[in-house]
Amino acid sequence: MSPQQSGRLGIGVVGAGRVGPVLGAALAAAGHAIVGISAVSERSRDRAEAILPGAPVLTVQQIVERSELVLLAVPDDQLADLVTGLAATGAWQAGQLVVHTSPVHGLEVLRPALQAGAIPLAIHPALTFTGTTIDLVRLREAYCAVTAPVPVQPIGQALVVEMGAEPVLVAEADRLRYAEAVATASEFSAAIVTQSVGMLAELGVPDPGRVIAPLVRSAMDRALAVAEGSVGPGTIDTVPFGRPSADDGPSPRHGA
């Protein structure tokens, strides 16, 4: 069953970490019904209630049995065992959409569900989640990597659009390379910011994160523009660290 045919899907969310409740809320805002969410710890239950208020907390087995679309938002290293274990209990249903959010895995990890007749989709939002409702706003500016069998690629793309993001197709063979690219961007950015904040803190600068935030954002915008070719690396329109450029006016040596 596709979103285009039904207009409304019963969605079950497996995993109440930072990602699952947010994507569930985004799909609920698009008109889909939340069947339930799995949440084990007290913290995950609190998060589920905050982002998906009133959503039933169910077991994983119950969610799979009752949902037309199962959203698997679990850690990468738990995904394969989860899918295989559910297949062993006969939980997967023919025609059921099964979506995972791992950047590393493509469709192969969902093969046990596929063999039971389910429709596999891999949708990864290229976004660092906070696990709060602010992610719903940030999702509107994000892209989601969609890996799916060709006949159902439009379903994956439609789901991403309904969540408010932009879909980009990533082939199964390119999934690992894609994961490496997004991990590099995320981890490198975090490391640089942490180092810079630490250096300013050692100098006694108050609120060092606030001090460098505009610099980080503008530097990132500049780097992206150069990478995409919209701005040449040698152009003078942006100068690092706010230093005056040649067109800021006459230099003190020649008088004002």
XYZ file of C-alpha atoms in Angstrom:
256
model
C 0.000 0.000 0.000
C 1.462 3.349 -0.994
C 0.865 6.823 0.420
C -0.604 7.837 -2.937
C -3.196 5.054 -2.806
C -4.271 5.268 0.822
C -3.605 8.903 1.675
C -3.261 7.817 5.286
C -1.059 5.117 6.760
C -0.977 3.528 10.173
C 2.613 4.130 11.251
C 4.448 2.311 14.000
C 7.738 3.651 15.324
C 10.329 1.226 16.663
C 12.803 3.191 18.765
C 12.228 6.283 20.890
C 15.699 7.768 20.603
C 16.375 11.139 19.022
C 15.209 10.199 15.522
C 12.126 7.969 15.680
C 9.695 10.241 17.564
C 10.646 13.244 15.412
C 10.069 11.453 12.106
C 6.883 9.971 13.503
C 5.665 13.453 14.433
C 6.558 14.770 10.977
C 4.530 12.013 9.321
C 1.671 12.531 11.756
C 1.630 16.222 10.816
C 1.203 15.103 7.197
C -1.988 13.263 8.116
C -0.802 9.752 8.926
C -1.892 7.945 12.073
C 0.595 6.857 14.743
C -0.300 3.324 15.749
C 2.274 3.186 18.508
C 5.894 3.587 19.510
C 8.267 1.301 21.366
C 10.016 2.873 24.335
C 11.887 0.891 26.974
C 13.606 3.356 29.291
C 11.906 6.098 31.278
C 13.846 8.696 29.316
C 12.653 7.309 25.983
C 9.076 7.181 27.261
C 9.307 10.821 28.305
C 10.694 11.751 24.892
C 7.933 9.837 23.121
C 5.267 11.562 25.198
C 6.802 14.998 24.603
C 7.023 14.659 20.819
C 4.175 12.218 20.161
C 1.716 12.996 22.974
C -0.893 10.307 23.422
C 0.822 7.768 21.164
C 0.426 4.250 22.631
C 3.623 2.682 23.936
C 3.626 -0.861 22.537
C 5.982 -3.780 22.202
C 7.922 -4.118 18.964
C 5.885 -7.185 18.056
C 2.618 -5.308 18.538
C 3.828 -2.400 16.442
C 4.781 -4.627 13.521
C 1.499 -6.533 13.720
C -0.656 -3.374 13.685
C 1.199 -1.038 11.313
C 1.061 -0.460 7.582
C 4.411 1.324 7.765
C 7.033 0.280 10.311
C 9.719 2.881 10.990
C 12.865 1.265 12.376
C 14.833 4.015 14.120
C 17.375 1.948 16.026
C 21.201 2.011 16.240
C 23.043 0.695 13.178
C 24.474 -2.304 15.012
C 21.052 -3.431 16.253
C 19.162 -3.230 12.982
C 20.107 -6.575 11.398
C 19.305 -8.628 14.495
C 15.994 -6.814 14.933
C 14.855 -7.458 11.359
C 15.990 -11.085 11.449
C 14.392 -11.713 14.825
C 11.042 -10.340 13.693
C 11.219 -12.509 10.576
C 11.795 -15.571 12.760
C 8.545 -14.872 14.617
C 6.610 -14.365 11.379
C 5.873 -10.743 12.232
C 6.467 -9.148 8.833
C 3.424 -8.840 6.562
C 3.039 -8.838 2.797
C 2.603 -5.317 1.421
C 3.792 -3.692 4.624
C 6.231 -0.791 4.241
C 9.401 -1.260 6.292
C 11.613 1.824 6.581
C 14.921 2.063 8.410
C 16.862 5.269 9.104
C 20.450 3.973 9.175
C 22.947 5.787 6.921
C 25.206 2.742 6.760
C 22.705 0.118 5.672
C 20.818 -0.079 2.426
C 18.196 -2.647 1.478
C 20.146 -5.835 2.142
C 19.589 -5.564 5.895
C 15.832 -5.668 5.227
C 15.986 -8.849 3.133
C 14.265 -11.010 5.809
C 11.303 -8.615 5.711
C 11.369 -8.543 1.910
C 11.235 -12.338 1.791
C 8.041 -12.158 3.825
C 6.509 -9.822 1.241
C 7.223 -6.487 2.901
C 8.335 -3.433 0.915
C 11.831 -2.267 1.955
C 12.960 1.362 2.105
C 16.062 3.031 3.549
C 15.556 6.709 4.398
C 18.280 8.602 6.217
C 17.837 12.285 7.130
C 21.152 14.121 6.770
C 20.623 15.983 10.007
C 22.017 15.928 13.534
C 18.998 15.320 15.746
C 18.476 16.794 19.205
C 15.453 14.640 19.971
C 13.257 17.704 20.511
C 10.581 19.471 18.501
C 13.199 21.874 17.130
C 14.184 19.039 14.788
C 10.801 19.339 13.068
C 11.768 22.848 11.976
C 15.279 21.838 10.924
C 13.889 18.905 8.968
C 12.299 21.370 6.543
C 15.768 22.413 5.386
C 17.231 18.907 5.364
C 17.760 16.274 2.687
C 17.022 12.580 3.111
C 18.903 9.822 1.310
C 16.413 7.377 -0.199
C 17.450 3.863 -1.212
C 14.664 1.675 -2.555
C 13.813 -0.772 -5.339
C 13.117 1.250 -8.482
C 9.347 0.561 -8.548
C 8.897 1.955 -5.028
C 11.340 4.856 -5.150
C 8.405 7.271 -5.590
C 6.971 6.006 -2.295
C 10.200 6.801 -0.468
C 10.418 10.203 -2.104
C 6.795 10.968 -1.232
C 7.334 10.059 2.413
C 10.338 12.385 2.617
C 8.388 15.243 1.054
C 5.561 14.628 3.527
C 8.075 14.930 6.358
C 8.994 18.349 4.981
C 12.444 17.417 3.679
C 13.961 16.961 0.220
C 14.636 13.458 -1.125
C 17.866 12.463 -2.859
C 18.245 8.984 -4.350
C 21.308 7.003 -3.250
C 22.058 3.664 -4.906
C 22.497 0.556 -2.783
C 26.131 0.258 -3.876
C 26.815 3.857 -2.795
C 25.271 3.640 0.655
C 28.517 3.101 2.572
C 30.226 5.961 0.759
C 27.270 8.177 1.532
C 27.474 7.216 5.217
C 31.167 8.075 5.237
C 30.474 11.492 3.730
C 27.808 12.492 6.259
C 29.814 11.106 9.177
C 32.874 13.088 8.072
C 30.884 16.325 7.904
C 29.238 15.760 11.286
C 32.247 14.536 13.246
C 34.743 17.010 11.775
C 32.430 19.965 12.405
C 31.809 18.895 15.996
C 35.521 18.379 16.673
C 36.523 21.776 15.287
C 33.809 23.624 17.203
C 34.708 21.838 20.440
C 38.387 22.704 19.995
C 37.677 26.352 19.211
C 35.290 26.779 22.141
C 37.865 25.204 24.450
C 40.607 27.577 23.302
C 38.424 30.645 23.871
C 37.313 29.333 27.250
C 40.969 29.008 28.286
C 41.396 32.679 27.424
C 38.524 33.544 29.725
C 36.208 34.636 26.926
C 32.609 34.514 28.243
C 30.085 32.455 26.255
C 32.689 31.227 23.751
C 30.103 29.224 21.825
C 28.088 32.358 21.140
C 31.235 34.186 20.079
C 32.177 31.743 17.350
C 28.649 30.778 16.252
C 28.326 33.493 13.554
C 31.849 32.717 12.348
C 31.150 28.998 12.113
C 27.900 29.514 10.234
C 29.361 32.032 7.788
C 32.480 29.931 7.243
C 30.307 26.871 6.570
C 28.161 28.812 4.098
C 31.310 29.980 2.356
C 32.811 26.487 2.230
C 29.600 25.056 0.805
C 29.419 27.757 -1.841
C 33.002 27.033 -2.921
C 32.396 23.280 -2.915
C 29.301 23.683 -5.087
C 31.108 26.032 -7.463
C 28.825 29.018 -6.928
C 31.730 31.023 -5.474
C 35.326 30.776 -6.592
C 37.968 29.999 -3.969
C 39.940 33.108 -4.917
C 37.131 35.653 -4.879
C 37.331 38.547 -2.452
C 33.681 38.793 -1.363
C 34.355 36.946 1.898
C 37.447 37.328 4.060
C 38.271 34.900 6.886
C 37.942 35.928 10.533
C 36.364 39.295 9.749
C 39.641 40.915 8.738
C 39.243 43.977 6.505
C 39.553 43.311 2.807
C 41.003 45.416 0.033
C 37.655 47.056 -0.688
C 36.903 48.067 2.919
C 38.512 51.456 2.311
C 41.961 53.041 2.203
C 44.557 51.578 4.488
C 45.855 53.578 7.483
C 49.217 53.852 5.705
C 47.675 56.029 3.001
C 45.329 57.927 5.244
C 41.578 57.830 5.589
